[in-house]
Coordinates of C-alpha atoms in Angstrom, one line a residue:
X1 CA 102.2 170.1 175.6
X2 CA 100.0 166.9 176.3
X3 CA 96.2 166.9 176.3
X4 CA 96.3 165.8 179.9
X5 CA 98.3 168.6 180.9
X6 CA 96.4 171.3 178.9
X7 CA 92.9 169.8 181.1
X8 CA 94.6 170.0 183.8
X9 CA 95.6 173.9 182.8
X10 CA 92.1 174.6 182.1
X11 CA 90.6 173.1 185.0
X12 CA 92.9 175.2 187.4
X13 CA 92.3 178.3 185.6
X14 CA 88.4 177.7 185.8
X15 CA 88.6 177.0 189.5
X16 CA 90.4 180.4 189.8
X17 CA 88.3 182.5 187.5
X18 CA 85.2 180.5 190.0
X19 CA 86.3 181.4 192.8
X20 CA 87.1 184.9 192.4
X21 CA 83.6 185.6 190.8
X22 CA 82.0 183.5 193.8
X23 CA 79.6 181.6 191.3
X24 CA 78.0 178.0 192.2
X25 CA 79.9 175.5 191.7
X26 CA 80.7 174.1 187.8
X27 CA 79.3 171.3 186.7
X28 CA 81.6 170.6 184.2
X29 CA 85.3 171.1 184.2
X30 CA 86.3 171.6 181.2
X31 CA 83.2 172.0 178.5
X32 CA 84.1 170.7 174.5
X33 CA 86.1 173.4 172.3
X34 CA 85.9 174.3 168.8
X35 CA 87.6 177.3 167.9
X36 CA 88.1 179.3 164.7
X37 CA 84.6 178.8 163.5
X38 CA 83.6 180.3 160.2
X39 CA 80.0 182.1 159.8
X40 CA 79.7 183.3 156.4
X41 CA 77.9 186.8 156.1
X42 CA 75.4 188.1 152.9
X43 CA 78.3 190.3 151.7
X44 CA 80.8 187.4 151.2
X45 CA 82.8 188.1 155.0
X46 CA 83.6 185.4 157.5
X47 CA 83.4 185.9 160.5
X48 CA 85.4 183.5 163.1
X49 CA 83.1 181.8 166.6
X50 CA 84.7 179.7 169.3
X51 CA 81.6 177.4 170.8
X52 CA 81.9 176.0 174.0
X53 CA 79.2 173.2 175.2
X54 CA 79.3 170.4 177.2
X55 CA 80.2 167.0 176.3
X56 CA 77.9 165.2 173.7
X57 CA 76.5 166.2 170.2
X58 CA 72.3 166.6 170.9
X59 CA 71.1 169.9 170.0
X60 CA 70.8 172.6 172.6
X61 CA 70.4 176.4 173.2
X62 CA 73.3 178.5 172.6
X63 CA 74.3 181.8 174.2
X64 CA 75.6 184.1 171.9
X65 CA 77.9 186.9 172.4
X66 CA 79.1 189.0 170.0
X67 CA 82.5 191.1 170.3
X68 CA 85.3 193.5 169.2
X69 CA 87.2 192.7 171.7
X70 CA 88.6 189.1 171.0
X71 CA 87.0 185.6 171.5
X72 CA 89.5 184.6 174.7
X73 CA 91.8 185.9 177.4
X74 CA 90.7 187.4 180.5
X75 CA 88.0 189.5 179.9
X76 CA 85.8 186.9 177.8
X77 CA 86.9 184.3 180.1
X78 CA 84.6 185.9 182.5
X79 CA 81.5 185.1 180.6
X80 CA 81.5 181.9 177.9
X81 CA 83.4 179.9 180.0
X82 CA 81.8 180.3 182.9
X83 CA 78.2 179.6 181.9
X84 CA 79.8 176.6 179.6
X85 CA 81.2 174.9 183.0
X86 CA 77.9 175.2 184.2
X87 CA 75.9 173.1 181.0
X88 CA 75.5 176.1 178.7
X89 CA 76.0 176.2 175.1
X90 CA 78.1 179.2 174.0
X91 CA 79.2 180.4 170.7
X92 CA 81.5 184.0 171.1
X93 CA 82.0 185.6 168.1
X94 CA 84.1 188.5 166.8
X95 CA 82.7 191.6 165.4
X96 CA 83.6 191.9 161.6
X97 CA 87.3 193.2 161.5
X98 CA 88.9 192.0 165.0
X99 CA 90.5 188.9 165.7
X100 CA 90.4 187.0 162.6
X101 CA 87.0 188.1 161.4
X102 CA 87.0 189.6 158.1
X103 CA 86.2 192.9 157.0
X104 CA 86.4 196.3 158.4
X105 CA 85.6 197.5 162.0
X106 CA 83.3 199.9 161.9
X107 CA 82.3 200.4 165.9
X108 CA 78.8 200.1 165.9
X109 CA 77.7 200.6 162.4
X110 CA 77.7 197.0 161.4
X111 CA 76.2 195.2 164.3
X112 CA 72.7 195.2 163.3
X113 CA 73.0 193.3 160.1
X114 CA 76.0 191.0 161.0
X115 CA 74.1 190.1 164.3
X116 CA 70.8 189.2 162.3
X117 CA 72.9 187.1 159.8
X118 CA 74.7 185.4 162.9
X119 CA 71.4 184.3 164.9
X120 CA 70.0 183.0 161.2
X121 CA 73.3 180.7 160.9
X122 CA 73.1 179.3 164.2
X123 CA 69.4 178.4 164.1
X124 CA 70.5 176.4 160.9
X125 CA 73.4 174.6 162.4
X126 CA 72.1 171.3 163.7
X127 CA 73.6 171.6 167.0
X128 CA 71.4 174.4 167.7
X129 CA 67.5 173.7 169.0
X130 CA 66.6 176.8 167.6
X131 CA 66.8 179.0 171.1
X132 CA 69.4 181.5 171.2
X133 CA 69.7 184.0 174.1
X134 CA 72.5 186.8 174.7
X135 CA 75.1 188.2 177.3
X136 CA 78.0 190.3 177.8
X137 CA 79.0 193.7 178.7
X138 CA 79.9 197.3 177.6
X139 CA 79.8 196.8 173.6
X140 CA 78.9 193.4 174.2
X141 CA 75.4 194.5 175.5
X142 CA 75.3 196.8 172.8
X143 CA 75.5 194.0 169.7
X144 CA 72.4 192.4 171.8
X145 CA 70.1 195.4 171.7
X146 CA 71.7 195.9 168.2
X147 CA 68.9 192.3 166.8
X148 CA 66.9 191.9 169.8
X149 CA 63.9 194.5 168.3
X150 CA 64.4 193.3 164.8
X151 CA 64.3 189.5 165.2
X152 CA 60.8 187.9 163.4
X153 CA 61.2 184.6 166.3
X154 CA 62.7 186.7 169.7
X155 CA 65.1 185.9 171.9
X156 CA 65.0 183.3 174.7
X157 CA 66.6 185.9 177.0
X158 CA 69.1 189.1 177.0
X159 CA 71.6 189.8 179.9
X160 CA 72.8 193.0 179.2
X161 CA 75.7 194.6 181.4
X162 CA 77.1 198.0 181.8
X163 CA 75.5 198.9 178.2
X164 CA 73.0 200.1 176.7
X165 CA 70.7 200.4 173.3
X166 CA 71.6 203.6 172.3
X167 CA 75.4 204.8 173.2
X168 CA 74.8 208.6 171.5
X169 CA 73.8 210.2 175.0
X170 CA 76.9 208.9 176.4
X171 CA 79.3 210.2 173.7
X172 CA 77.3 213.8 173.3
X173 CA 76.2 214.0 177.1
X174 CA 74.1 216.8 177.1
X175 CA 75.4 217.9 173.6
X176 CA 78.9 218.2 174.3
X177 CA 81.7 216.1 173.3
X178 CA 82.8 213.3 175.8
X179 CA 86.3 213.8 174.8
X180 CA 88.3 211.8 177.1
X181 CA 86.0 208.5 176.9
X182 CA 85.9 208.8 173.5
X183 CA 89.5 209.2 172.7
X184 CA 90.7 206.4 175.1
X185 CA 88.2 204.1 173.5
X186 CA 89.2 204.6 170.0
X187 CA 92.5 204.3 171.7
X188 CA 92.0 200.7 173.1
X189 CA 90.2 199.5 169.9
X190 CA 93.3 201.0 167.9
X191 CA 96.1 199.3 169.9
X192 CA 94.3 196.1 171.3
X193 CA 95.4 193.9 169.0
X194 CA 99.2 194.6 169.4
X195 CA 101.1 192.8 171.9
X196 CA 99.7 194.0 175.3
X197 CA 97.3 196.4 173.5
X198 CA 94.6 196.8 176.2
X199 CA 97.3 197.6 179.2
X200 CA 99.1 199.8 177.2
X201 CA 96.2 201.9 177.5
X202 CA 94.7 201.3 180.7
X203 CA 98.2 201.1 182.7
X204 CA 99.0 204.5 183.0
X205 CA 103.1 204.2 183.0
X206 CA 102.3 202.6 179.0
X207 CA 103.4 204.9 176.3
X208 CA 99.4 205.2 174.5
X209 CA 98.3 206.0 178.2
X210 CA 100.5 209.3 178.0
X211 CA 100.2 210.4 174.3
X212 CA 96.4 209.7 175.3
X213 CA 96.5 212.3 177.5
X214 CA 98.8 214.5 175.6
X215 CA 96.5 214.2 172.6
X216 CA 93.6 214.9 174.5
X217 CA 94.7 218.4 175.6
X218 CA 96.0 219.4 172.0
X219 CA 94.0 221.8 169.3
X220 CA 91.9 221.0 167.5
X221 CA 90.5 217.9 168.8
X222 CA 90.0 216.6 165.5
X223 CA 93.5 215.9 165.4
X224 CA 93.6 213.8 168.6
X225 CA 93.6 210.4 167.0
X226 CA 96.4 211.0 165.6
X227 CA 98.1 212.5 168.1
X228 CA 97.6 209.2 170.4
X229 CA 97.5 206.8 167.6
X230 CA 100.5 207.9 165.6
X231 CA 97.7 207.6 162.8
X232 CA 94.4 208.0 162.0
X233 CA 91.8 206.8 163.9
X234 CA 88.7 207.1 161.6
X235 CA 86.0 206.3 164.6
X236 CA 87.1 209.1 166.7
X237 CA 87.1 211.3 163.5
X238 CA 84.0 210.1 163.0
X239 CA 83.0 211.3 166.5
X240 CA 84.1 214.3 167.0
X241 CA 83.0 216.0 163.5
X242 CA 79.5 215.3 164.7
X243 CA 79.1 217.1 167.6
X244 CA 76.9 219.2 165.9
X245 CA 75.2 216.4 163.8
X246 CA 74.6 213.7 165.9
X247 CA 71.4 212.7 163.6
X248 CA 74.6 210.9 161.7
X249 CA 74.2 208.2 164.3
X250 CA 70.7 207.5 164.3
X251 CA 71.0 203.8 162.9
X252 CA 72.9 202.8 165.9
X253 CA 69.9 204.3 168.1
X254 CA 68.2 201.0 169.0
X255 CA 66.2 202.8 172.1
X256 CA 62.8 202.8 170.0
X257 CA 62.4 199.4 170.1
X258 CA 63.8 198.8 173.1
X259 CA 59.9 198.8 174.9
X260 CA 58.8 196.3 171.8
X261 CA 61.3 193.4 172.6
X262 CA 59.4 190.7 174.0
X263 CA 62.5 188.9 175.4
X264 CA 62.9 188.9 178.9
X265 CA 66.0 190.8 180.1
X266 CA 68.6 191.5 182.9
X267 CA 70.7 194.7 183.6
X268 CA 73.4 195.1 185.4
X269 CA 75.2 198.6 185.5
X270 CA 77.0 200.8 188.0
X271 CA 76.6 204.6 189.4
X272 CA 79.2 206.1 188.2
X273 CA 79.1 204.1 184.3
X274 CA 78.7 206.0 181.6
X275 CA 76.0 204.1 180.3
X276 CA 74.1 204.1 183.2
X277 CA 71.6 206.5 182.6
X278 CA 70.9 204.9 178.9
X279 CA 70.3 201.6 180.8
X280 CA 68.0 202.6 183.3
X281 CA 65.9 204.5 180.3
X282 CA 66.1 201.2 178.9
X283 CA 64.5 199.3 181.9
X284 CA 62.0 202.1 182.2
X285 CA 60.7 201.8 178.5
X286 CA 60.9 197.5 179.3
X287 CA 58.9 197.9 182.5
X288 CA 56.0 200.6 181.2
X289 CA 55.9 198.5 178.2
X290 CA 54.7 195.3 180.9
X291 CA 58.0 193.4 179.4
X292 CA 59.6 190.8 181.7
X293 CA 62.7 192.8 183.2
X294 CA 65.1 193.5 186.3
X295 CA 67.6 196.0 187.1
X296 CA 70.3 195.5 189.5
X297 CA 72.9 198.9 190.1
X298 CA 75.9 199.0 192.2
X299 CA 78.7 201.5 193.2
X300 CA 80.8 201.3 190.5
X301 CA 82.3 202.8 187.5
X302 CA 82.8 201.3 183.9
X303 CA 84.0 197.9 184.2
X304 CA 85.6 197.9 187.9
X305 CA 86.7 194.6 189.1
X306 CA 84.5 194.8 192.1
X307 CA 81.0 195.1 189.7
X308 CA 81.8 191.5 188.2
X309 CA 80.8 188.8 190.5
X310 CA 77.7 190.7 190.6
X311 CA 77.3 191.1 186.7
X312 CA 78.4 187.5 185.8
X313 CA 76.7 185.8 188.6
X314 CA 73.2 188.1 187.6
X315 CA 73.6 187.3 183.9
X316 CA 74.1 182.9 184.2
X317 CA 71.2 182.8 187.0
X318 CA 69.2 184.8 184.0
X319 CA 70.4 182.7 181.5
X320 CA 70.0 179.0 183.8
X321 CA 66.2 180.3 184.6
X322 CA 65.5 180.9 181.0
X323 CA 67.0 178.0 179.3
X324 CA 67.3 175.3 181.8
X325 CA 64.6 176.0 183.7
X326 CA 66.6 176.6 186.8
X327 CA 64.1 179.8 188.3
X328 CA 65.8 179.9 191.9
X329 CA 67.2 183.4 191.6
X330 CA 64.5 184.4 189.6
X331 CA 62.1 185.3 193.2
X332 CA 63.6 188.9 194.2
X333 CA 62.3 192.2 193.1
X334 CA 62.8 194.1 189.7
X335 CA 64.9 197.1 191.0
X336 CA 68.1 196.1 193.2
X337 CA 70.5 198.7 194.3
X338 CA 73.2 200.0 196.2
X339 CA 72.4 202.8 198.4
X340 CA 75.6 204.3 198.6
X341 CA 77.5 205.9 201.7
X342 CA 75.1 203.6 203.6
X343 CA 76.1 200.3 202.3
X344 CA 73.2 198.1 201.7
X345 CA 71.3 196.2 199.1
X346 CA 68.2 197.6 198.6
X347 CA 65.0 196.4 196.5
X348 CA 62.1 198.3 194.9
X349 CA 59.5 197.1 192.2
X350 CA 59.7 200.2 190.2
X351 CA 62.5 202.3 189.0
X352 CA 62.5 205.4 190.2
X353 CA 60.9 204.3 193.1
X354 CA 58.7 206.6 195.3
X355 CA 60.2 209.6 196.3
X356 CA 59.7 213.4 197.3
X357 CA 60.8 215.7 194.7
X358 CA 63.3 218.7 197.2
X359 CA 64.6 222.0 195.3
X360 CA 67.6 223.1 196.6
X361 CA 68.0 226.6 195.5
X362 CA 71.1 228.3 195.1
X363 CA 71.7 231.5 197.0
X364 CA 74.4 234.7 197.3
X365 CA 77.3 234.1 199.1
X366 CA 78.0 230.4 197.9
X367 CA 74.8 229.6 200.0
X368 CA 71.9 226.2 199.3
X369 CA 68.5 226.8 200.7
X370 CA 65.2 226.0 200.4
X371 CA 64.1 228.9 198.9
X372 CA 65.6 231.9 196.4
X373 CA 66.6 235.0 197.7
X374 CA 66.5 238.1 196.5
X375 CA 70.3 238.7 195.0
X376 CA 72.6 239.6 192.3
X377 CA 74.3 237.2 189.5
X378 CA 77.4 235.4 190.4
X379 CA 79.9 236.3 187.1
X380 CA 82.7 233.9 186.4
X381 CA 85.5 233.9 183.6
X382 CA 85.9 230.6 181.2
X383 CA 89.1 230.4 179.9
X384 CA 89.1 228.2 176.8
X385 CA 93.4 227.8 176.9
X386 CA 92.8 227.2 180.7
X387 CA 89.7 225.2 180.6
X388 CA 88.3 224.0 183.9
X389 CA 89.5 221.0 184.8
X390 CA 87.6 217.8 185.3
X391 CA 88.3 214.9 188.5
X392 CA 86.2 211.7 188.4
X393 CA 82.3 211.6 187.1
X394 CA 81.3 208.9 184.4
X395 CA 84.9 208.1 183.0
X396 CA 86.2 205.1 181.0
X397 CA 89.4 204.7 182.6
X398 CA 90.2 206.5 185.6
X399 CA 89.2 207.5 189.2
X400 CA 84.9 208.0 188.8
X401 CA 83.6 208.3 192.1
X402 CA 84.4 210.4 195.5
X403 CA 87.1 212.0 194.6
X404 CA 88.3 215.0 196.8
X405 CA 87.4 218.0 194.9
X406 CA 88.8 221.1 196.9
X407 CA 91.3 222.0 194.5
X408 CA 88.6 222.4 192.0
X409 CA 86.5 224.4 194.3
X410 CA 89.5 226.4 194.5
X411 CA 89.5 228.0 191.2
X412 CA 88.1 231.3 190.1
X413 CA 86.1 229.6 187.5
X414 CA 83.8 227.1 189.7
X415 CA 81.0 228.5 191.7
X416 CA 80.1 226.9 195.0
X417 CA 77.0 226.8 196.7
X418 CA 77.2 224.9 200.2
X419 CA 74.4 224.1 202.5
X420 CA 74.1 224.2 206.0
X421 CA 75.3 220.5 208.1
X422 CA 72.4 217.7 208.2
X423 CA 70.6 217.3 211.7
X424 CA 69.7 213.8 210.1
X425 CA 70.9 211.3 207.3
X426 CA 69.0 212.6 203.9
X427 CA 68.7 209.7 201.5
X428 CA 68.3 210.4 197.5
X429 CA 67.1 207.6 195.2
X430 CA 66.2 208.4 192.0
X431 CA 67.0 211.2 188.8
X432 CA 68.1 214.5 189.8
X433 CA 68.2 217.5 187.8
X434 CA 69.1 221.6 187.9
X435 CA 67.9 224.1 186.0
X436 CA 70.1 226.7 186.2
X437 CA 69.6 230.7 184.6
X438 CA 72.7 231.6 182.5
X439 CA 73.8 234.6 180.6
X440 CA 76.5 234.9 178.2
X441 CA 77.4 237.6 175.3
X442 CA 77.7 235.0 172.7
X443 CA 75.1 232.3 173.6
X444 CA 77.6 229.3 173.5
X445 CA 78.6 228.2 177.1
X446 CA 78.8 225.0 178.4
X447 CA 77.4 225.0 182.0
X448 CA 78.4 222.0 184.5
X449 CA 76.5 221.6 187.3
X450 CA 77.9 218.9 190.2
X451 CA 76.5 217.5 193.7
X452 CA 79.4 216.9 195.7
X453 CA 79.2 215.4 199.6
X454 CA 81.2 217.7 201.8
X455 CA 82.2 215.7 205.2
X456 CA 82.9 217.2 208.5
X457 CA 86.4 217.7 207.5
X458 CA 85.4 219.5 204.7
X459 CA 86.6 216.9 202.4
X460 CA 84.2 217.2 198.9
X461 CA 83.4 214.5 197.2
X462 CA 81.6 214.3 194.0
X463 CA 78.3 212.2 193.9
X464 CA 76.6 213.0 190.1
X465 CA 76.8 216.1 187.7
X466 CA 75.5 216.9 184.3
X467 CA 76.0 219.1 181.7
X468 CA 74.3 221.1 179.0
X469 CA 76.1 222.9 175.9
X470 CA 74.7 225.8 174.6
X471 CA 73.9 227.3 171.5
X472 CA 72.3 230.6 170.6
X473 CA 68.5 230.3 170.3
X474 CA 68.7 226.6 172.1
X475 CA 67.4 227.1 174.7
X476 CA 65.4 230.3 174.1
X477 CA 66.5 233.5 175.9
X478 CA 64.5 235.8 177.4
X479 CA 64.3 239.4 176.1
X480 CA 67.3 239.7 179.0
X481 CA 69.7 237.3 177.0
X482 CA 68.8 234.9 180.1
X483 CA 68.4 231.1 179.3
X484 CA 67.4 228.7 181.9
X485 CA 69.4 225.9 181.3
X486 CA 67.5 221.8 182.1
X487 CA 70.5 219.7 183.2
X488 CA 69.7 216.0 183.9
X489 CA 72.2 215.1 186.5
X490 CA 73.0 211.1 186.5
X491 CA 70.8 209.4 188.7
X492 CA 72.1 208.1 192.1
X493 CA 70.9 206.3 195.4
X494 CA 73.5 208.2 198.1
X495 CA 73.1 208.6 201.5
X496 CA 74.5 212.3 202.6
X497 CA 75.5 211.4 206.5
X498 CA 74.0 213.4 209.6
X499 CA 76.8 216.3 209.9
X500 CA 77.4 216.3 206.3
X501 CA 77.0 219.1 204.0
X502 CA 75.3 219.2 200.1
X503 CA 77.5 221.3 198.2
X504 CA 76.4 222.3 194.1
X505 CA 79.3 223.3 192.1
X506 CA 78.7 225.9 188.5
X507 CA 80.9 226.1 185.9
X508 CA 81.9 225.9 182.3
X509 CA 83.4 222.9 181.5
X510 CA 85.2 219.8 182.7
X511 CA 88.0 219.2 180.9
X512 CA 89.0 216.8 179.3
X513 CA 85.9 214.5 180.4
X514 CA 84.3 217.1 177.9
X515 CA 85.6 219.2 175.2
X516 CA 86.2 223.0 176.0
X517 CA 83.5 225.2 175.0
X518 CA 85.4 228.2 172.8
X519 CA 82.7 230.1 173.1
X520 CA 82.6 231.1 169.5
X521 CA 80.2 228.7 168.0
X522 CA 83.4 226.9 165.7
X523 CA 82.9 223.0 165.3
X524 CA 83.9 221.4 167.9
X525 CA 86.6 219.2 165.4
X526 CA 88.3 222.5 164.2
X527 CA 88.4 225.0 166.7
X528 CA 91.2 226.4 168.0
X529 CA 90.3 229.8 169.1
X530 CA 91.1 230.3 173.1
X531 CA 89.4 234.1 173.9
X532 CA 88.1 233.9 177.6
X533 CA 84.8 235.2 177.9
X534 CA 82.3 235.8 180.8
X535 CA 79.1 233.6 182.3
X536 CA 76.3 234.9 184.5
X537 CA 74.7 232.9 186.9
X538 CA 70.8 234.1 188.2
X539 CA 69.7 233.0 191.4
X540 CA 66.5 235.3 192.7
X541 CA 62.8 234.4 193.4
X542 CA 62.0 235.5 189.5
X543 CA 65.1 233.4 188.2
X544 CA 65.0 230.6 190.9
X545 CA 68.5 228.4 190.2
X546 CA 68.0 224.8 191.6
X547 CA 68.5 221.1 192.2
X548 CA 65.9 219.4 192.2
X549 CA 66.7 216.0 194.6
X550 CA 64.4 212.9 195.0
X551 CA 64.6 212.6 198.7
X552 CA 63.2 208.8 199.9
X553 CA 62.4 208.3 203.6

C-alpha cells in the first residue's frame, strides 16, 4: 500500500469519524504518527505510546490518555485523533499489560504509579513544553483522577467522561455486589484482545455474550469467571470475595483529593451510567472546594452511541480553551442537563440546583400519598433459587433506561405502590432517596427500591432505583427487629407528564444487576444456600415508608 493511498485512507476515515461526531471542522488532515513508543517505568516495564501532533518538531502541550483498552481502532479513534486534526498534541498510551505494554494488568491497582511515572517522562521529552492535560472515558477518566491529586506541578486541564475517582460505589452499590457489570467487564477485558474480543461480548448472538449470562446465574458466584472465561479471571475473583471487605480497595479511592485538584475540569456522564452518581459527587466536592469545573449530563447509559458527540465535542472545546487559548465554549453555565421526558437542555450554576424536598409515602393497598396511614406491613417471600429479576437501571451492556416493567410488577415478590394521575407535569431535578422500614428473621435482606413512570396506558417505565444490603446490627433495629433502611436512589432530572402516574416498587433483589441476597449471612463468593425467607415492609405514621423527590418548578 502507497503512502499516498494510506493519506488518502486516513483522511476519509477522519472526515467520517467528523462528521458523525458533528465537531468543527479539522484543521489538519492527517496529524504526524509515531507509534509503538517506549516509556520506561521505575520497576524495569515498558510501556508502548502512539503520539499524534501536527506537522513540525517545536515543543508543545500534549494530551495524555491512558488505557487498557488499546491505543487505536474505533473507540480511541474518537478521542486522540480527533483533537490531533484540530492542532493538539496527543500521546495514548496503554495500561501496563494490554496491547504491547509490559507487565501484568491489574484493573486499577497500578494506575497511580504508572500514571505519575508517565507524566514525569513526557515532561522530559523535548517535544513536550512541560504542559500536560488529560481526556478520555469510562477507565480512561479513571487513570486521570488516578495522578491529578498527587502531581507536585498540576495539570493544565482534565476532561473526564462517563468515570469517576472512585469506581467502589459502583461495583458494591449500596453494599451489594454489582454482579452483571462486573462480570461482563472482567469479561471484555478477558477476551478483548482476541480476534473480535469486544463484540464477542457486547453482540449478544457471540458465544462469551451467552456463557456471560450463563455464568452469571450459576452458584457460587465466585466461580463465574470461569464459567464465562473458560479460565480464571483473577479481577472478578478479586471482586467478588470482597463484598464484605471492600476496605481492600481503598488505594484505588481517589475521591479525597478529588476537592484538592487545582486543575480545571470537565464531566460528562449520563443518567442511567453507572458512574454517574460518583461523578456528580465529584463535581460537588470540585465546586464547594471553589475549583474551576462544569458538569454536563444527558439521557444515556454507559457508553451509548448517542452520548458521544456530546462527550468528545465537550472534552476538545475544554482542552482548545485550556491549551490554545481558544475560550469560545467556555461562556455557559457549570451545570448542563437533560431534563428527560421533556426534552430540553437545561443550565444551572450549582448541582443540585434549588429544589423542594416532596415525601411520597407509601400506603396499604399498593397506594403513594402525601402522608402515612395508619396500616399493617406488606409481607413478601424472597426466593434466593428464584431471585427477583432485574430489567434496565445502571447496566454495562444492555437495555438501562424506560424499560416496560409490568412483568416485574407481576410477581409475588415486588411490592407496588402507585399514585394517583398528575393534574399537572411534576418536574424532579436533583438526588432522591427512600428510607424504607424492613423486618426480616435473619437481619440479611437486600431491599430495592425503584421509581418507575406509569403512562396512561399503564405502561411502567423505570426512571432511578437504589439499593441497600443488609446485615444484622447495620443498620440498627429497633427493639421490634425493625430497621429503617436509607437508600440513595440515582439522581435524575425527569419530567412525569400531566396524566401520568409515580409508581415505587419494594423488593429483594434484582438479579443479576445484583447478586442474590441468601439471606444467611454466607460470603457472597461462596454461597450457595437457596432457603426462601420472608420481608416485612412498615408503612404507618410511627414507621413512615417514603421517597423523598426534589420537585423543581
Amino acid at each position: 500500500m502507497s503512502a499516498d493511498w494510506r493519506y488518502a485512507r486516513a483522511a476519509a476515515f477522519g472526515r467520517v469519524v467528523d462528521a458523525w461526531l458533528k465537531v468543527p471542522p479539522a484543521t489538519i488532515a492527517v496529524p504526524q504518527e509515531t507509534r509503538d513508543i517506549p516509556i520506561p517505568l521505575p520497576d524495569g516495564v515498558e510501556l508502548l505510546a502512539d503520539r499524534l501532533r501536527p506537522p513540525g518538531e517545536s515543543p508543545l502541550p500534549v494530551v495524555l490518555i491512558r488505557s487498557p483498552y488499546g491505543r487505536r481502532g474505533v473507540f480511541m479513534a474518537l478521542f486522540g485523533p480527533v483533537f490531533a486534526r484540530r492542532g493538539l498534541q496527543v500521546v495514548t498510551v496503554s495500561s501496563r499489560g494490554t496491547f504491547g505494554s509490559g507487565g501484568t494488568f491489574r484493573p486499577f491497582d497500578d494506575e497511580k504509579d504508572d500514571g505519575l511515572a508517565v507524566v514525569a517522562w513526557l515532561r522530559a521529552q523535548p517535544w513536550c513544553d512541560g504542559r500536560i492535560a488529560t481526556a478520555g472515558a469510562s477507565y480512561l477518566g479513571h487513570t486521570q483522577w488516578a495522578v491529578a491529586p498527587y502531581l507536585d506541578e498540576p495539570l493544565e486541564a482534565m476532561c473526564v467522561g462517563v468515570g469517576a475517582s472512585e469506581y467502589v460505589s459502583s461495583m458494591y452499590p449500596g453494599g451489594a455486589f454489582a454482579l452483571d457489570n462486573a462480570l461482563s467487564w472482567s469479561v471484555l477485558i478477558g477476551v478483548q484482545e482476541q480476534e473480535l474480543g469486544g463484540m464477542q461480548q457486547v453482540k449478544p448472538g457471540f458465544g462469551f455474550q451467552r456463557r456471560t449470562r450463563k455464568a452469571m446465574r450459576g452458584l457460587p458466584i465466585g466461580d463465574a469467571g470461569v464459567g464465562a472465561l473458560g479460565r480464571p479471571s483473577p479481577f472478578y475473583t478479586d471482586l467478588s470475595s470482597n463484598v464484605e471487605t471492600i476496605e481492600r480497595w481503598d488505594p484505588i479511592d481517589h475521591s479525597a483529593g478529588a476537592d484538592t485538584v487545582p486543575t480545571p475540569v470537565t464531566i460528562t456522564t449520563g443518567w442511567y451510567d453507572l458512574f454517574v452518581s460518583s461523578a456528580l459527587r465529584d463535581f460537588a466536592r470540585l465546586q464547594a472546594a471553589g475549583q474551576t469545573a462544569r458538569i454536563t449530563i444527558g439521557p444515556w447509559g454507559h457508553g451509548e452511541p448517542g452520548s458521544y458527540p456530546t462527550m468528545v465535542a465537550d472534552q476538545l472545546s475544554w482542552l482548545r480553551a485550556h491549551l490554545l487559548g481558544d475560550r469560545a465554549e467556555l461562556q455557559r453555565p457549570p451545570v448542563r442537563l437533560f431534563l428527560q421526558q421533556a426534552g430540553k437542555w437545561l443550565d444551572f450554576a450549582t448541582w443540585p440546583p434549588p429544589a423542594t424536598p416532596a415525601p411520597i409515602f407509601l400506603q396499604p393497598g399498593g397506594l403513594l400519598g402525601e402522608r402515612p396511614t395508619q396500616s399493617v406491613p406488606d409481607t413478601f417471600t424472597y426466593h434466593p433459587a428464584d431471585p427477583t429479576p432485574s430489567i434496565g437501571g445502571l447496566m454495562l451492556i444492555g437495555k438501562t433506561h424506560g424499560q416496560n416493567n409490568r412483568e416485574i410488577e407481576k410477581r409475588t415478590d415486588v411490592l407496588v405502590f402507585t399514585g394517583e394521575p398528575l393534574e399537572r407535569d411534576l418536574d424532579l431535578i436533583g438526588e432522591l432517596n427512600a428510607t424504607i422500614y424492613v423486618r426480616t428473621v435473619s437481619g440479611h435482606a437486600d431491599v430495592f427500591v425503584r421509581l418507575c413512570d406509569v403512562d396512561p396506558r399503564g405502561i411502567s417505565r423505570n426512571v432511578t432505583d437504589g439499593i441497600l444490603r443488609l446485615r444484622p446490627g447495620a443498620p440498627t433495629a429497633d427493639q421490634d427487629g425493625v430497621v429503617a433502611a436509607e437508600i440513595e436512589l440515582t439522581a435524575t432530572a425527569y419530567r412525569f407528564g400531566r396524566g401520568h402516574r409515580l409508581r415505587v416498587q419494594v423488593c429483594g433483589g434484582a438479579f443479576p444487576r445484583f447478586n442474590r441476597n441468601h439471606g444467611t449471612g454466607e460470603p457472597a463468593a461462596t454461597a450457595t444456600s437457596a432457603a426462601p425467607y420472608d420481608i416485612e415492609i412498615f408503612h404507618d405514621p410511627a414507621r413512615p415508608s417514603r421517597v423523598v423527590l426534589p420537585v423543581v418548578g
